JSON list of C-alpha atoms in Angstrom, two decimals:
[
{"chain": "A", "resi": 1, "resn": "UNK", "atom": "CA", "xyz": [172.89, -47.36, 373.76]},
{"chain": "A", "resi": 2, "resn": "UNK", "atom": "CA", "xyz": [170.48, -47.18, 376.72]},
{"chain": "A", "resi": 3, "resn": "UNK", "atom": "CA", "xyz": [172.22, -44.07, 378.07]},
{"chain": "A", "resi": 4, "resn": "UNK", "atom": "CA", "xyz": [171.34, -42.18, 374.81]},
{"chain": "A", "resi": 5, "resn": "UNK", "atom": "CA", "xyz": [167.63, -43.09, 374.98]},
{"chain": "A", "resi": 6, "resn": "UNK", "atom": "CA", "xyz": [166.50, -40.13, 377.19]},
{"chain": "A", "resi": 7, "resn": "UNK", "atom": "CA", "xyz": [168.41, -37.72, 374.94]},
{"chain": "A", "resi": 8, "resn": "UNK", "atom": "CA", "xyz": [166.78, -39.18, 371.79]},
{"chain": "A", "resi": 9, "resn": "UNK", "atom": "CA", "xyz": [163.29, -39.03, 373.33]},
{"chain": "A", "resi": 10, "resn": "UNK", "atom": "CA", "xyz": [163.85, -35.42, 374.39]},
{"chain": "A", "resi": 11, "resn": "UNK", "atom": "CA", "xyz": [165.17, -34.49, 370.95]},
{"chain": "A", "resi": 12, "resn": "UNK", "atom": "CA", "xyz": [162.26, -36.14, 369.10]},
{"chain": "A", "resi": 13, "resn": "UNK", "atom": "CA", "xyz": [159.70, -34.58, 371.45]},
{"chain": "A", "resi": 14, "resn": "UNK", "atom": "CA", "xyz": [161.31, -31.13, 371.10]},
{"chain": "A", "resi": 15, "resn": "UNK", "atom": "CA", "xyz": [161.43, -31.32, 367.29]},
{"chain": "A", "resi": 16, "resn": "UNK", "atom": "CA", "xyz": [157.79, -32.42, 367.09]},
{"chain": "A", "resi": 17, "resn": "UNK", "atom": "CA", "xyz": [156.62, -29.68, 369.49]},
{"chain": "A", "resi": 18, "resn": "UNK", "atom": "CA", "xyz": [158.75, -27.04, 367.71]},
{"chain": "A", "resi": 19, "resn": "UNK", "atom": "CA", "xyz": [157.22, -27.84, 364.31]},
{"chain": "A", "resi": 20, "resn": "UNK", "atom": "CA", "xyz": [153.76, -27.94, 365.87]},
{"chain": "A", "resi": 21, "resn": "UNK", "atom": "CA", "xyz": [154.31, -24.50, 367.46]},
{"chain": "A", "resi": 22, "resn": "UNK", "atom": "CA", "xyz": [155.64, -22.97, 364.24]},
{"chain": "A", "resi": 23, "resn": "UNK", "atom": "CA", "xyz": [152.72, -24.28, 362.14]},
{"chain": "A", "resi": 24, "resn": "UNK", "atom": "CA", "xyz": [150.03, -23.20, 364.61]},
{"chain": "A", "resi": 25, "resn": "UNK", "atom": "CA", "xyz": [148.28, -19.95, 363.59]},
{"chain": "A", "resi": 26, "resn": "UNK", "atom": "CA", "xyz": [148.94, -17.00, 365.94]},
{"chain": "A", "resi": 27, "resn": "UNK", "atom": "CA", "xyz": [145.31, -16.78, 367.09]},
{"chain": "A", "resi": 28, "resn": "UNK", "atom": "CA", "xyz": [145.35, -20.45, 368.17]},
{"chain": "A", "resi": 29, "resn": "UNK", "atom": "CA", "xyz": [148.48, -20.24, 370.36]},
{"chain": "A", "resi": 30, "resn": "UNK", "atom": "CA", "xyz": [147.40, -20.74, 373.99]},
{"chain": "A", "resi": 31, "resn": "UNK", "atom": "CA", "xyz": [148.15, -18.18, 376.75]},
{"chain": "A", "resi": 32, "resn": "UNK", "atom": "CA", "xyz": [151.63, -16.95, 375.67]},
{"chain": "A", "resi": 33, "resn": "UNK", "atom": "CA", "xyz": [153.05, -15.41, 372.48]},
{"chain": "A", "resi": 34, "resn": "UNK", "atom": "CA", "xyz": [154.41, -17.84, 369.92]},
{"chain": "A", "resi": 35, "resn": "UNK", "atom": "CA", "xyz": [158.03, -16.66, 370.40]},
{"chain": "A", "resi": 36, "resn": "UNK", "atom": "CA", "xyz": [157.89, -17.41, 374.14]},
{"chain": "A", "resi": 37, "resn": "UNK", "atom": "CA", "xyz": [156.61, -20.93, 373.40]},
{"chain": "A", "resi": 38, "resn": "UNK", "atom": "CA", "xyz": [159.47, -21.54, 370.93]},
{"chain": "A", "resi": 39, "resn": "UNK", "atom": "CA", "xyz": [162.04, -20.46, 373.55]},
{"chain": "A", "resi": 40, "resn": "UNK", "atom": "CA", "xyz": [160.45, -22.73, 376.18]},
{"chain": "A", "resi": 41, "resn": "UNK", "atom": "CA", "xyz": [160.39, -25.72, 373.80]},
{"chain": "A", "resi": 42, "resn": "UNK", "atom": "CA", "xyz": [164.04, -25.30, 372.77]},
{"chain": "A", "resi": 43, "resn": "UNK", "atom": "CA", "xyz": [165.66, -24.40, 376.11]},
{"chain": "A", "resi": 44, "resn": "UNK", "atom": "CA", "xyz": [163.59, -26.44, 378.62]},
{"chain": "A", "resi": 45, "resn": "UNK", "atom": "CA", "xyz": [163.92, -30.11, 377.64]},
{"chain": "A", "resi": 46, "resn": "UNK", "atom": "CA", "xyz": [161.03, -32.50, 378.38]},
{"chain": "A", "resi": 47, "resn": "UNK", "atom": "CA", "xyz": [158.95, -29.92, 380.26]},
{"chain": "A", "resi": 48, "resn": "UNK", "atom": "CA", "xyz": [158.67, -27.28, 377.50]},
{"chain": "A", "resi": 49, "resn": "UNK", "atom": "CA", "xyz": [157.47, -29.64, 374.71]},
{"chain": "A", "resi": 50, "resn": "UNK", "atom": "CA", "xyz": [155.13, -31.59, 377.02]},
{"chain": "A", "resi": 51, "resn": "UNK", "atom": "CA", "xyz": [153.50, -28.40, 378.37]},
{"chain": "A", "resi": 52, "resn": "UNK", "atom": "CA", "xyz": [153.12, -27.05, 374.81]},
{"chain": "A", "resi": 53, "resn": "UNK", "atom": "CA", "xyz": [151.40, -30.20, 373.59]},
{"chain": "A", "resi": 54, "resn": "UNK", "atom": "CA", "xyz": [149.06, -30.38, 376.59]},
{"chain": "A", "resi": 55, "resn": "UNK", "atom": "CA", "xyz": [148.11, -26.71, 376.40]},
{"chain": "A", "resi": 56, "resn": "UNK", "atom": "CA", "xyz": [147.56, -26.86, 372.65]},
{"chain": "A", "resi": 57, "resn": "UNK", "atom": "CA", "xyz": [145.36, -29.93, 373.00]},
{"chain": "A", "resi": 58, "resn": "UNK", "atom": "CA", "xyz": [143.25, -28.27, 375.72]},
{"chain": "A", "resi": 59, "resn": "UNK", "atom": "CA", "xyz": [142.96, -25.05, 373.68]},
{"chain": "A", "resi": 60, "resn": "UNK", "atom": "CA", "xyz": [141.84, -26.86, 370.51]},
{"chain": "A", "resi": 61, "resn": "UNK", "atom": "CA", "xyz": [139.42, -29.07, 372.46]},
{"chain": "A", "resi": 62, "resn": "UNK", "atom": "CA", "xyz": [137.69, -26.04, 374.02]},
{"chain": "A", "resi": 63, "resn": "UNK", "atom": "CA", "xyz": [137.53, -24.24, 370.69]},
{"chain": "A", "resi": 64, "resn": "UNK", "atom": "CA", "xyz": [136.03, -27.25, 368.89]},
{"chain": "A", "resi": 65, "resn": "UNK", "atom": "CA", "xyz": [133.36, -27.70, 371.57]},
{"chain": "A", "resi": 66, "resn": "UNK", "atom": "CA", "xyz": [132.40, -24.03, 371.35]},
{"chain": "A", "resi": 67, "resn": "UNK", "atom": "CA", "xyz": [132.26, -23.99, 367.55]},
{"chain": "A", "resi": 68, "resn": "UNK", "atom": "CA", "xyz": [130.49, -27.27, 366.84]},
{"chain": "A", "resi": 69, "resn": "UNK", "atom": "CA", "xyz": [126.76, -27.18, 367.21]},
{"chain": "A", "resi": 70, "resn": "UNK", "atom": "CA", "xyz": [124.41, -29.86, 366.03]},
{"chain": "A", "resi": 71, "resn": "UNK", "atom": "CA", "xyz": [122.86, -28.98, 362.72]},
{"chain": "A", "resi": 72, "resn": "UNK", "atom": "CA", "xyz": [119.17, -29.69, 362.32]},
{"chain": "A", "resi": 73, "resn": "UNK", "atom": "CA", "xyz": [118.59, -31.94, 359.34]},
{"chain": "A", "resi": 74, "resn": "UNK", "atom": "CA", "xyz": [117.41, -29.92, 356.38]},
{"chain": "A", "resi": 75, "resn": "UNK", "atom": "CA", "xyz": [115.92, -32.94, 354.64]},
{"chain": "A", "resi": 76, "resn": "UNK", "atom": "CA", "xyz": [114.61, -36.26, 355.89]},
{"chain": "A", "resi": 77, "resn": "UNK", "atom": "CA", "xyz": [117.34, -38.82, 356.33]},
{"chain": "A", "resi": 78, "resn": "UNK", "atom": "CA", "xyz": [115.69, -41.73, 354.57]},
{"chain": "A", "resi": 79, "resn": "UNK", "atom": "CA", "xyz": [113.83, -41.55, 351.24]},
{"chain": "A", "resi": 80, "resn": "UNK", "atom": "CA", "xyz": [110.73, -43.19, 352.71]},
{"chain": "A", "resi": 81, "resn": "UNK", "atom": "CA", "xyz": [110.44, -40.24, 355.13]},
{"chain": "A", "resi": 82, "resn": "UNK", "atom": "CA", "xyz": [110.54, -37.66, 352.35]},
{"chain": "A", "resi": 83, "resn": "UNK", "atom": "CA", "xyz": [107.03, -36.75, 351.13]},
{"chain": "A", "resi": 84, "resn": "UNK", "atom": "CA", "xyz": [108.35, -35.23, 347.89]},
{"chain": "A", "resi": 85, "resn": "UNK", "atom": "CA", "xyz": [110.13, -38.47, 347.03]},
{"chain": "A", "resi": 86, "resn": "UNK", "atom": "CA", "xyz": [107.03, -40.54, 347.77]},
{"chain": "A", "resi": 87, "resn": "UNK", "atom": "CA", "xyz": [104.90, -38.29, 345.54]},
{"chain": "A", "resi": 88, "resn": "UNK", "atom": "CA", "xyz": [107.40, -38.71, 342.72]},
{"chain": "A", "resi": 89, "resn": "UNK", "atom": "CA", "xyz": [106.89, -42.48, 342.86]},
{"chain": "A", "resi": 90, "resn": "UNK", "atom": "CA", "xyz": [103.18, -42.22, 342.02]},
{"chain": "A", "resi": 91, "resn": "UNK", "atom": "CA", "xyz": [103.90, -41.93, 338.31]},
{"chain": "A", "resi": 92, "resn": "UNK", "atom": "CA", "xyz": [105.68, -45.31, 338.33]},
{"chain": "A", "resi": 93, "resn": "UNK", "atom": "CA", "xyz": [102.84, -47.24, 340.02]},
{"chain": "A", "resi": 94, "resn": "UNK", "atom": "CA", "xyz": [100.85, -49.68, 337.94]},
{"chain": "A", "resi": 95, "resn": "UNK", "atom": "CA", "xyz": [97.15, -48.76, 338.17]},
{"chain": "A", "resi": 96, "resn": "UNK", "atom": "CA", "xyz": [96.21, -52.44, 337.89]},
{"chain": "A", "resi": 97, "resn": "UNK", "atom": "CA", "xyz": [98.04, -53.31, 341.11]},
{"chain": "A", "resi": 98, "resn": "UNK", "atom": "CA", "xyz": [97.15, -50.24, 343.13]},
{"chain": "A", "resi": 99, "resn": "UNK", "atom": "CA", "xyz": [94.57, -50.98, 345.80]},
{"chain": "A", "resi": 100, "resn": "UNK", "atom": "CA", "xyz": [92.05, -48.20, 346.05]},
{"chain": "A", "resi": 101, "resn": "UNK", "atom": "CA", "xyz": [89.68, -47.81, 348.97]},
{"chain": "A", "resi": 102, "resn": "UNK", "atom": "CA", "xyz": [86.06, -48.65, 348.13]},
{"chain": "A", "resi": 103, "resn": "UNK", "atom": "CA", "xyz": [83.92, -45.70, 347.24]},
{"chain": "A", "resi": 104, "resn": "UNK", "atom": "CA", "xyz": [81.07, -45.00, 349.66]},
{"chain": "A", "resi": 105, "resn": "UNK", "atom": "CA", "xyz": [77.63, -45.70, 348.17]},
{"chain": "A", "resi": 106, "resn": "UNK", "atom": "CA", "xyz": [75.77, -42.66, 346.99]},
{"chain": "A", "resi": 107, "resn": "UNK", "atom": "CA", "xyz": [72.54, -41.99, 348.82]},
{"chain": "A", "resi": 108, "resn": "UNK", "atom": "CA", "xyz": [69.58, -41.47, 346.49]},
{"chain": "A", "resi": 109, "resn": "UNK", "atom": "CA", "xyz": [68.04, -38.09, 346.82]},
{"chain": "A", "resi": 110, "resn": "UNK", "atom": "CA", "xyz": [64.81, -38.24, 348.80]},
{"chain": "A", "resi": 111, "resn": "UNK", "atom": "CA", "xyz": [61.77, -37.64, 346.70]},
{"chain": "A", "resi": 112, "resn": "UNK", "atom": "CA", "xyz": [59.83, -34.60, 347.67]},
{"chain": "A", "resi": 113, "resn": "UNK", "atom": "CA", "xyz": [56.33, -35.61, 348.55]},
{"chain": "A", "resi": 114, "resn": "UNK", "atom": "CA", "xyz": [53.37, -33.69, 349.75]},
{"chain": "A", "resi": 115, "resn": "UNK", "atom": "CA", "xyz": [52.87, -35.92, 352.77]},
{"chain": "A", "resi": 116, "resn": "UNK", "atom": "CA", "xyz": [55.82, -35.86, 355.20]},
{"chain": "A", "resi": 117, "resn": "UNK", "atom": "CA", "xyz": [54.44, -38.71, 357.38]},
{"chain": "A", "resi": 118, "resn": "UNK", "atom": "CA", "xyz": [54.69, -41.20, 354.57]},
{"chain": "A", "resi": 119, "resn": "UNK", "atom": "CA", "xyz": [57.43, -43.83, 355.12]},
{"chain": "A", "resi": 120, "resn": "UNK", "atom": "CA", "xyz": [59.07, -45.71, 352.29]},
{"chain": "A", "resi": 121, "resn": "UNK", "atom": "CA", "xyz": [58.22, -49.38, 352.08]},
{"chain": "A", "resi": 122, "resn": "UNK", "atom": "CA", "xyz": [60.93, -51.70, 353.39]},
{"chain": "A", "resi": 123, "resn": "UNK", "atom": "CA", "xyz": [62.63, -53.85, 350.78]},
{"chain": "A", "resi": 124, "resn": "UNK", "atom": "CA", "xyz": [61.76, -57.51, 350.85]},
{"chain": "A", "resi": 125, "resn": "UNK", "atom": "CA", "xyz": [64.69, -59.93, 351.06]},
{"chain": "A", "resi": 126, "resn": "UNK", "atom": "CA", "xyz": [65.12, -62.17, 348.05]},
{"chain": "A", "resi": 127, "resn": "UNK", "atom": "CA", "xyz": [64.48, -65.85, 348.50]},
{"chain": "A", "resi": 128, "resn": "UNK", "atom": "CA", "xyz": [67.32, -68.21, 347.56]},
{"chain": "A", "resi": 129, "resn": "UNK", "atom": "CA", "xyz": [66.75, -69.84, 344.21]},
{"chain": "A", "resi": 130, "resn": "UNK", "atom": "CA", "xyz": [66.40, -73.58, 344.04]},
{"chain": "A", "resi": 131, "resn": "UNK", "atom": "CA", "xyz": [68.56, -75.48, 341.55]},
{"chain": "A", "resi": 132, "resn": "UNK", "atom": "CA", "xyz": [66.70, -76.09, 338.33]},
{"chain": "A", "resi": 133, "resn": "UNK", "atom": "CA", "xyz": [68.44, -79.36, 337.57]},
{"chain": "A", "resi": 134, "resn": "UNK", "atom": "CA", "xyz": [68.33, -82.39, 339.89]},
{"chain": "A", "resi": 135, "resn": "UNK", "atom": "CA", "xyz": [71.97, -83.28, 339.05]},
{"chain": "A", "resi": 136, "resn": "UNK", "atom": "CA", "xyz": [73.19, -79.94, 340.26]},
{"chain": "A", "resi": 137, "resn": "UNK", "atom": "CA", "xyz": [74.63, -80.08, 343.78]},
{"chain": "A", "resi": 138, "resn": "UNK", "atom": "CA", "xyz": [76.55, -77.74, 345.97]},
{"chain": "A", "resi": 139, "resn": "UNK", "atom": "CA", "xyz": [79.34, -80.27, 346.51]},
{"chain": "A", "resi": 140, "resn": "UNK", "atom": "CA", "xyz": [82.48, -79.81, 344.42]},
{"chain": "A", "resi": 141, "resn": "UNK", "atom": "CA", "xyz": [83.18, -82.32, 341.72]},
{"chain": "A", "resi": 142, "resn": "UNK", "atom": "CA", "xyz": [86.66, -83.68, 342.24]},
{"chain": "A", "resi": 143, "resn": "UNK", "atom": "CA", "xyz": [86.47, -86.19, 339.37]},
{"chain": "A", "resi": 144, "resn": "UNK", "atom": "CA", "xyz": [85.75, -89.26, 341.51]},
{"chain": "A", "resi": 145, "resn": "UNK", "atom": "CA", "xyz": [82.44, -90.95, 340.76]}
]
């Protein structure tokens, strides 16, 4: 049985390489015409199929590297990076939970006066009001008397 092993390996390798050569399009056959490769695979055991497989692999590898170029992404990858998607979510937001920035106070228009040197009077700070009731205190009532 062991003496048939090299013959079986050669046969299997030749059959695989022969089918590979036949199915390969003519423009993808490396260096030699397809008919020459078939003759080499059939009549030169071990060497013919191995050379065919190595040359085909190198040819396809070079072609794939030349053809493949990285494509720039046409759209953002994640939805949170897509401004159109984020704008579409605005209609689902609850206005009661949306935090809006405070509006800046509006400056009153300065009154036109005949005397430009006149300065407005500064506002007086309000005095804190005293509690009206003696029982009122600033301490919280926790129910313990």
